[in-house]
XYZ file of N, CA, C and O in Angstrom:
364
model
N 33.264 -0.013 -38.278
C 33.649 0.094 -37.310
C 34.245 1.176 -36.368
O 35.410 1.829 -37.355
N 34.834 1.947 -35.930
C 35.454 2.996 -34.826
C 37.307 2.055 -34.559
O 36.879 1.089 -33.374
N 37.983 2.938 -34.479
C 39.748 2.547 -33.874
C 39.794 2.923 -33.609
O 40.684 4.656 -34.653
N 40.229 3.607 -32.735
C 41.199 4.640 -31.394
C 42.497 4.648 -32.325
O 42.939 4.313 -32.132
N 42.622 5.933 -32.197
C 44.327 5.551 -32.598
C 44.758 6.317 -31.485
O 44.265 7.032 -30.672
N 45.735 6.049 -30.654
C 47.532 6.207 -29.705
C 47.095 5.706 -28.697
O 46.220 5.055 -28.291
N 46.746 6.752 -27.698
C 46.450 6.255 -26.762
C 44.954 6.437 -26.253
O 44.109 7.353 -25.084
N 43.571 6.237 -27.287
C 42.893 6.700 -26.828
C 41.726 5.634 -26.705
O 41.647 4.656 -26.962
N 40.896 6.048 -25.875
C 39.620 4.758 -25.699
C 37.746 4.727 -26.121
O 37.974 6.533 -25.751
N 37.680 3.775 -26.848
C 36.256 3.741 -27.276
C 35.518 3.874 -26.488
O 35.072 2.176 -25.700
N 34.483 4.047 -25.674
C 33.853 3.783 -24.789
C 31.863 3.304 -25.754
O 31.528 5.347 -26.339
N 30.235 2.937 -25.008
C 30.268 3.599 -25.173
C 28.562 2.794 -23.399
O 29.166 2.605 -22.368
N 28.266 4.778 -23.131
C 27.588 4.224 -21.715
C 27.244 3.647 -22.023
O 25.830 3.189 -22.227
N 26.657 3.700 -20.302
C 26.020 2.115 -19.024
C 24.628 3.140 -18.934
O 24.446 4.300 -17.618
N 23.334 2.870 -19.549
C 22.395 3.756 -18.730
C 21.646 2.967 -17.271
O 21.777 1.614 -17.732
N 22.078 2.945 -16.403
C 21.595 2.333 -15.548
C 19.685 3.834 -15.132
O 19.630 4.549 -15.031
N 19.217 2.266 -14.824
C 18.022 2.311 -14.056
C 17.679 3.019 -13.109
O 18.062 1.619 -12.342
N 16.516 3.473 -12.996
C 16.849 4.313 -11.198
C 15.826 3.541 -11.321
O 14.515 3.859 -11.334
N 15.105 2.510 -10.156
C 14.891 2.152 -9.473
C 13.792 1.554 -7.889
O 15.294 1.813 -7.343
N 12.965 1.844 -7.511
C 12.533 1.498 -5.958
C 13.032 0.009 -6.063
O 13.960 -1.129 -6.591
N 12.706 -0.234 -4.213
C 13.416 -2.034 -3.611
C 11.925 -2.405 -4.430
O 11.995 -3.520 -4.562
N 10.949 -2.100 -5.036
C 9.885 -3.154 -5.182
C 9.950 -2.768 -5.980
O 9.238 -3.559 -7.647
N 10.997 -2.654 -7.286
C 10.753 -2.473 -8.361
C 10.303 -1.745 -8.950
O 10.441 -2.169 -11.002
N 9.658 -0.495 -9.244
C 9.074 0.618 -10.159
C 10.000 1.789 -10.263
O 11.116 1.907 -9.299
N 10.430 1.921 -11.969
C 11.237 3.028 -12.324
C 10.866 4.213 -12.328
O 10.094 4.624 -12.062
N 12.069 4.532 -12.130
C 11.751 6.371 -11.945
C 12.825 6.662 -13.025
O 13.258 6.565 -13.412
N 11.916 8.072 -12.743
C 12.128 9.405 -13.711
C 12.952 10.606 -13.417
O 13.028 10.750 -11.936
N 13.853 10.024 -14.169
C 15.032 11.103 -13.347
C 15.639 12.553 -13.790
O 15.727 12.067 -15.189
N 16.273 13.441 -13.495
C 16.257 14.624 -14.294
C 17.644 14.896 -13.756
O 18.531 15.660 -15.004
N 18.384 13.927 -13.184
C 19.687 14.170 -12.078
C 20.242 13.483 -14.125
O 20.100 12.837 -14.762
N 22.190 14.266 -14.391
C 22.885 13.607 -14.407
C 23.140 12.447 -14.592
O 23.121 11.569 -13.723
N 23.435 12.050 -16.038
C 23.728 10.206 -15.975
C 25.206 9.900 -15.846
O 25.709 10.653 -15.478
N 25.937 8.934 -14.577
C 26.968 8.701 -15.230
C 28.034 8.239 -15.563
O 27.188 7.860 -16.425
N 29.257 8.401 -15.430
C 29.914 8.285 -15.780
C 30.429 7.278 -15.973
O 31.803 6.713 -16.234
N 29.720 6.175 -15.869
C 29.825 4.565 -15.489
C 29.266 4.150 -17.287
O 28.716 4.479 -18.383
N 30.705 3.371 -18.173
C 30.206 2.606 -19.990
C 31.271 1.519 -20.288
O 31.651 1.020 -19.213
N 31.635 1.176 -20.650
C 32.380 -0.257 -21.561
C 33.012 0.012 -22.092
O 32.689 0.684 -23.296
N 34.369 -0.623 -22.307
C 35.529 -0.402 -23.711
C 35.029 -1.182 -24.696
O 34.630 -2.142 -24.256
N 34.653 -0.081 -25.880
C 34.373 -0.714 -26.818
C 35.683 -1.727 -28.221
O 36.151 -1.805 -28.726
N 36.347 -0.078 -28.009
C 37.833 0.024 -28.466
C 38.962 0.205 -27.941
O 38.735 1.350 -26.808
N 40.649 0.380 -27.613
C 41.366 0.556 -26.858
C 42.637 1.127 -28.190
O 42.186 0.464 -29.280
N 43.135 2.626 -28.115
C 44.453 2.089 -29.348
C 45.688 1.803 -29.218
O 46.090 0.980 -28.053
N 46.301 2.310 -29.809
C 47.497 0.776 -29.641
C 48.112 1.172 -29.089
O 49.084 0.732 -28.333
N 48.573 2.241 -28.577
C 48.927 2.827 -27.620
C 48.691 3.532 -26.486
O 49.590 3.052 -25.367
N 48.199 2.353 -25.406
C 46.984 2.255 -24.801
C 48.004 1.467 -22.976
O 48.304 0.754 -23.739
N 48.848 1.798 -22.628
C 49.680 1.392 -21.393
C 48.852 -0.230 -21.082
O 48.987 -1.014 -20.422
N 47.342 1.014 -20.722
C 46.575 0.117 -19.826
C 46.016 -1.592 -19.910
O 45.554 -2.677 -19.572
N 46.278 -1.691 -21.346
C 45.762 -2.971 -21.738
C 47.425 -3.771 -21.568
O 47.668 -4.903 -22.741
N 48.613 -3.221 -21.866
C 50.293 -3.969 -22.270
C 50.488 -4.194 -20.577
O 50.783 -5.069 -20.459
N 50.304 -3.406 -19.893
C 51.320 -3.744 -18.720
C 49.226 -4.317 -17.576
O 48.575 -3.863 -17.762
N 49.920 -3.975 -16.367
C 48.621 -4.929 -15.930
C 47.552 -6.107 -16.110
O 47.026 -6.344 -14.964
N 48.659 -6.646 -16.007
C 47.733 -8.106 -16.448
C 46.787 -7.891 -17.703
O 45.853 -8.313 -16.957
N 46.336 -7.068 -18.161
C 45.677 -6.762 -19.507
C 44.746 -5.817 -19.136
O 43.284 -6.304 -19.032
N 44.324 -5.432 -18.229
C 43.836 -4.875 -16.303
C 42.389 -3.691 -18.100
O 41.012 -4.236 -17.414
N 42.705 -3.170 -18.411
C 40.969 -2.774 -19.068
C 42.022 -2.749 -20.606
O 42.617 -3.120 -21.789
N 40.436 -4.436 -21.042
C 40.229 -4.370 -22.184
C 39.423 -4.019 -23.035
O 38.141 -3.546 -22.550
N 38.300 -4.531 -24.082
C 37.354 -4.365 -24.692
C 36.774 -4.995 -23.726
O 37.136 -6.380 -23.583
N 35.409 -4.998 -23.560
C 34.466 -5.074 -22.578
C 34.374 -5.120 -20.739
O 33.919 -5.281 -20.504
N 35.482 -4.594 -20.790
C 35.845 -3.718 -19.425
C 34.949 -2.641 -19.139
O 34.657 -2.575 -19.659
N 33.961 -2.670 -17.791
C 33.359 -2.585 -17.418
C 34.393 -0.942 -16.777
O 34.780 -1.120 -15.283
N 33.658 0.707 -16.799
C 35.255 1.768 -15.843
C 34.321 2.955 -15.806
O 32.951 2.624 -16.384
N 34.503 3.516 -15.004
C 34.048 5.030 -14.186
C 35.963 5.878 -15.134
O 36.434 5.465 -15.324
N 34.606 6.743 -15.802
C 35.704 8.368 -17.006
C 34.942 9.713 -16.434
O 33.896 9.620 -15.814
N 35.961 10.377 -16.696
C 36.409 11.494 -16.399
C 34.856 12.473 -17.292
O 35.312 12.272 -18.282
N 34.830 13.383 -16.926
C 33.945 14.227 -17.712
C 34.555 14.150 -19.012
O 34.366 15.540 -20.171
N 35.743 15.181 -19.616
C 36.734 15.448 -20.304
C 36.243 13.879 -21.769
O 37.748 13.083 -21.445
N 35.621 14.129 -22.236
C 34.915 13.248 -23.395
C 34.969 13.606 -24.397
O 34.338 15.394 -24.173
N 35.128 12.981 -25.520
C 34.364 13.118 -26.838
C 33.366 12.935 -28.017
O 33.361 11.588 -27.438
N 32.262 13.172 -27.795
C 30.839 12.563 -28.421
C 31.508 11.901 -29.244
O 31.173 13.355 -30.486
N 30.245 11.652 -29.500
C 30.767 10.889 -31.333
C 29.719 9.961 -31.112
O 29.888 8.900 -31.301
N 29.005 10.424 -32.351
C 27.296 9.675 -33.263
C 28.676 8.558 -33.733
O 29.302 8.974 -35.542
N 28.138 6.942 -33.747
C 28.150 6.926 -34.789
C 27.167 5.684 -35.800
O 27.257 4.936 -35.120
N 26.077 6.154 -37.286
C 25.796 4.644 -37.177
C 24.349 4.652 -36.238
O 24.276 3.312 -35.873
N 24.645 5.712 -35.080
C 22.125 6.164 -34.846
C 23.093 5.464 -33.599
O 21.878 5.450 -33.034
N 24.262 5.433 -32.794
C 24.816 5.156 -31.788
C 26.031 5.905 -30.908
O 26.627 6.891 -31.869
N 25.686 6.472 -29.845
C 26.294 7.623 -29.082
C 27.265 6.947 -28.217
O 27.473 5.816 -28.402
N 28.662 6.754 -29.198
C 30.182 6.903 -27.731
C 30.966 7.997 -27.769
O 31.002 8.723 -27.849
N 31.932 7.567 -26.474
C 32.720 8.380 -25.921
C 33.975 8.180 -26.266
O 34.529 7.278 -26.485
N 35.135 9.167 -26.743
C 36.556 8.947 -26.981
C 36.935 9.857 -25.688
O 36.902 11.257 -25.523
N 37.436 9.374 -25.225
C 38.711 9.425 -24.379
C 39.661 9.041 -24.305
O 40.218 7.957 -24.539
N 40.447 10.549 -23.575
C 42.030 9.487 -23.676
C 42.325 9.121 -22.511
O 41.366 8.322 -21.064
N 43.403 8.017 -22.567
C 43.341 7.117 -22.036
C 43.423 7.626 -19.963
O 43.150 6.694 -18.874
N 44.395 8.363 -20.307
C 43.953 8.809 -18.867
C 42.541 8.968 -18.356
O 42.601 9.718 -16.631
N 41.385 9.336 -18.848
C 39.925 10.144 -18.184
C 39.856 8.314 -17.709
O 38.868 9.089 -16.901
N 40.232 7.304 -17.814
C 39.344 6.465 -17.058
C 40.059 6.477 -16.105
O 41.353 5.864 -15.900
N 39.420 6.376 -15.095
C 39.679 6.661 -13.703
C 39.274 5.219 -13.093
O 40.400 5.354 -11.885
N 38.447 3.913 -12.973
C 38.442 2.724 -12.750
C 38.029 2.155 -13.598
O 37.521 1.887 -14.215
N 38.337 0.973 -13.136
C 38.392 -0.471 -13.560
C 37.044 -1.217 -13.014
O 37.267 -1.602 -11.593
N 35.813 -0.986 -12.911
C 34.487 -1.962 -11.533
C 34.390 -3.241 -12.880
O 34.681 -4.055 -13.668
N 34.850 -4.208 -11.364
C 35.129 -5.469 -11.268
C 33.427 -5.727 -10.370
O 33.550 -5.423 -9.361
N 32.580 -6.517 -11.390
C 32.170 -6.986 -10.880
C 31.751 -8.479 -9.989
O 32.114 -9.436 -10.479
């Protein structure tokens, strides 16, 4: 397992399928969106301590393009500074 240090956040990108209203999946060459699930938080992340723990493992978030790609056990993760988490998505 990867454990982020300081105020870093480990994310796993959510791949969103594009489909028509009738359910036909569409292939797209567009850049994927910057929506991810929080896997782990560094111990210095303020968002996990303030705001009643608004950012926790499992939170769905929008993040900026300033990230580091990490490949671990054939899985792709993204490591971002806490400031690069732009929004929490509430379903």
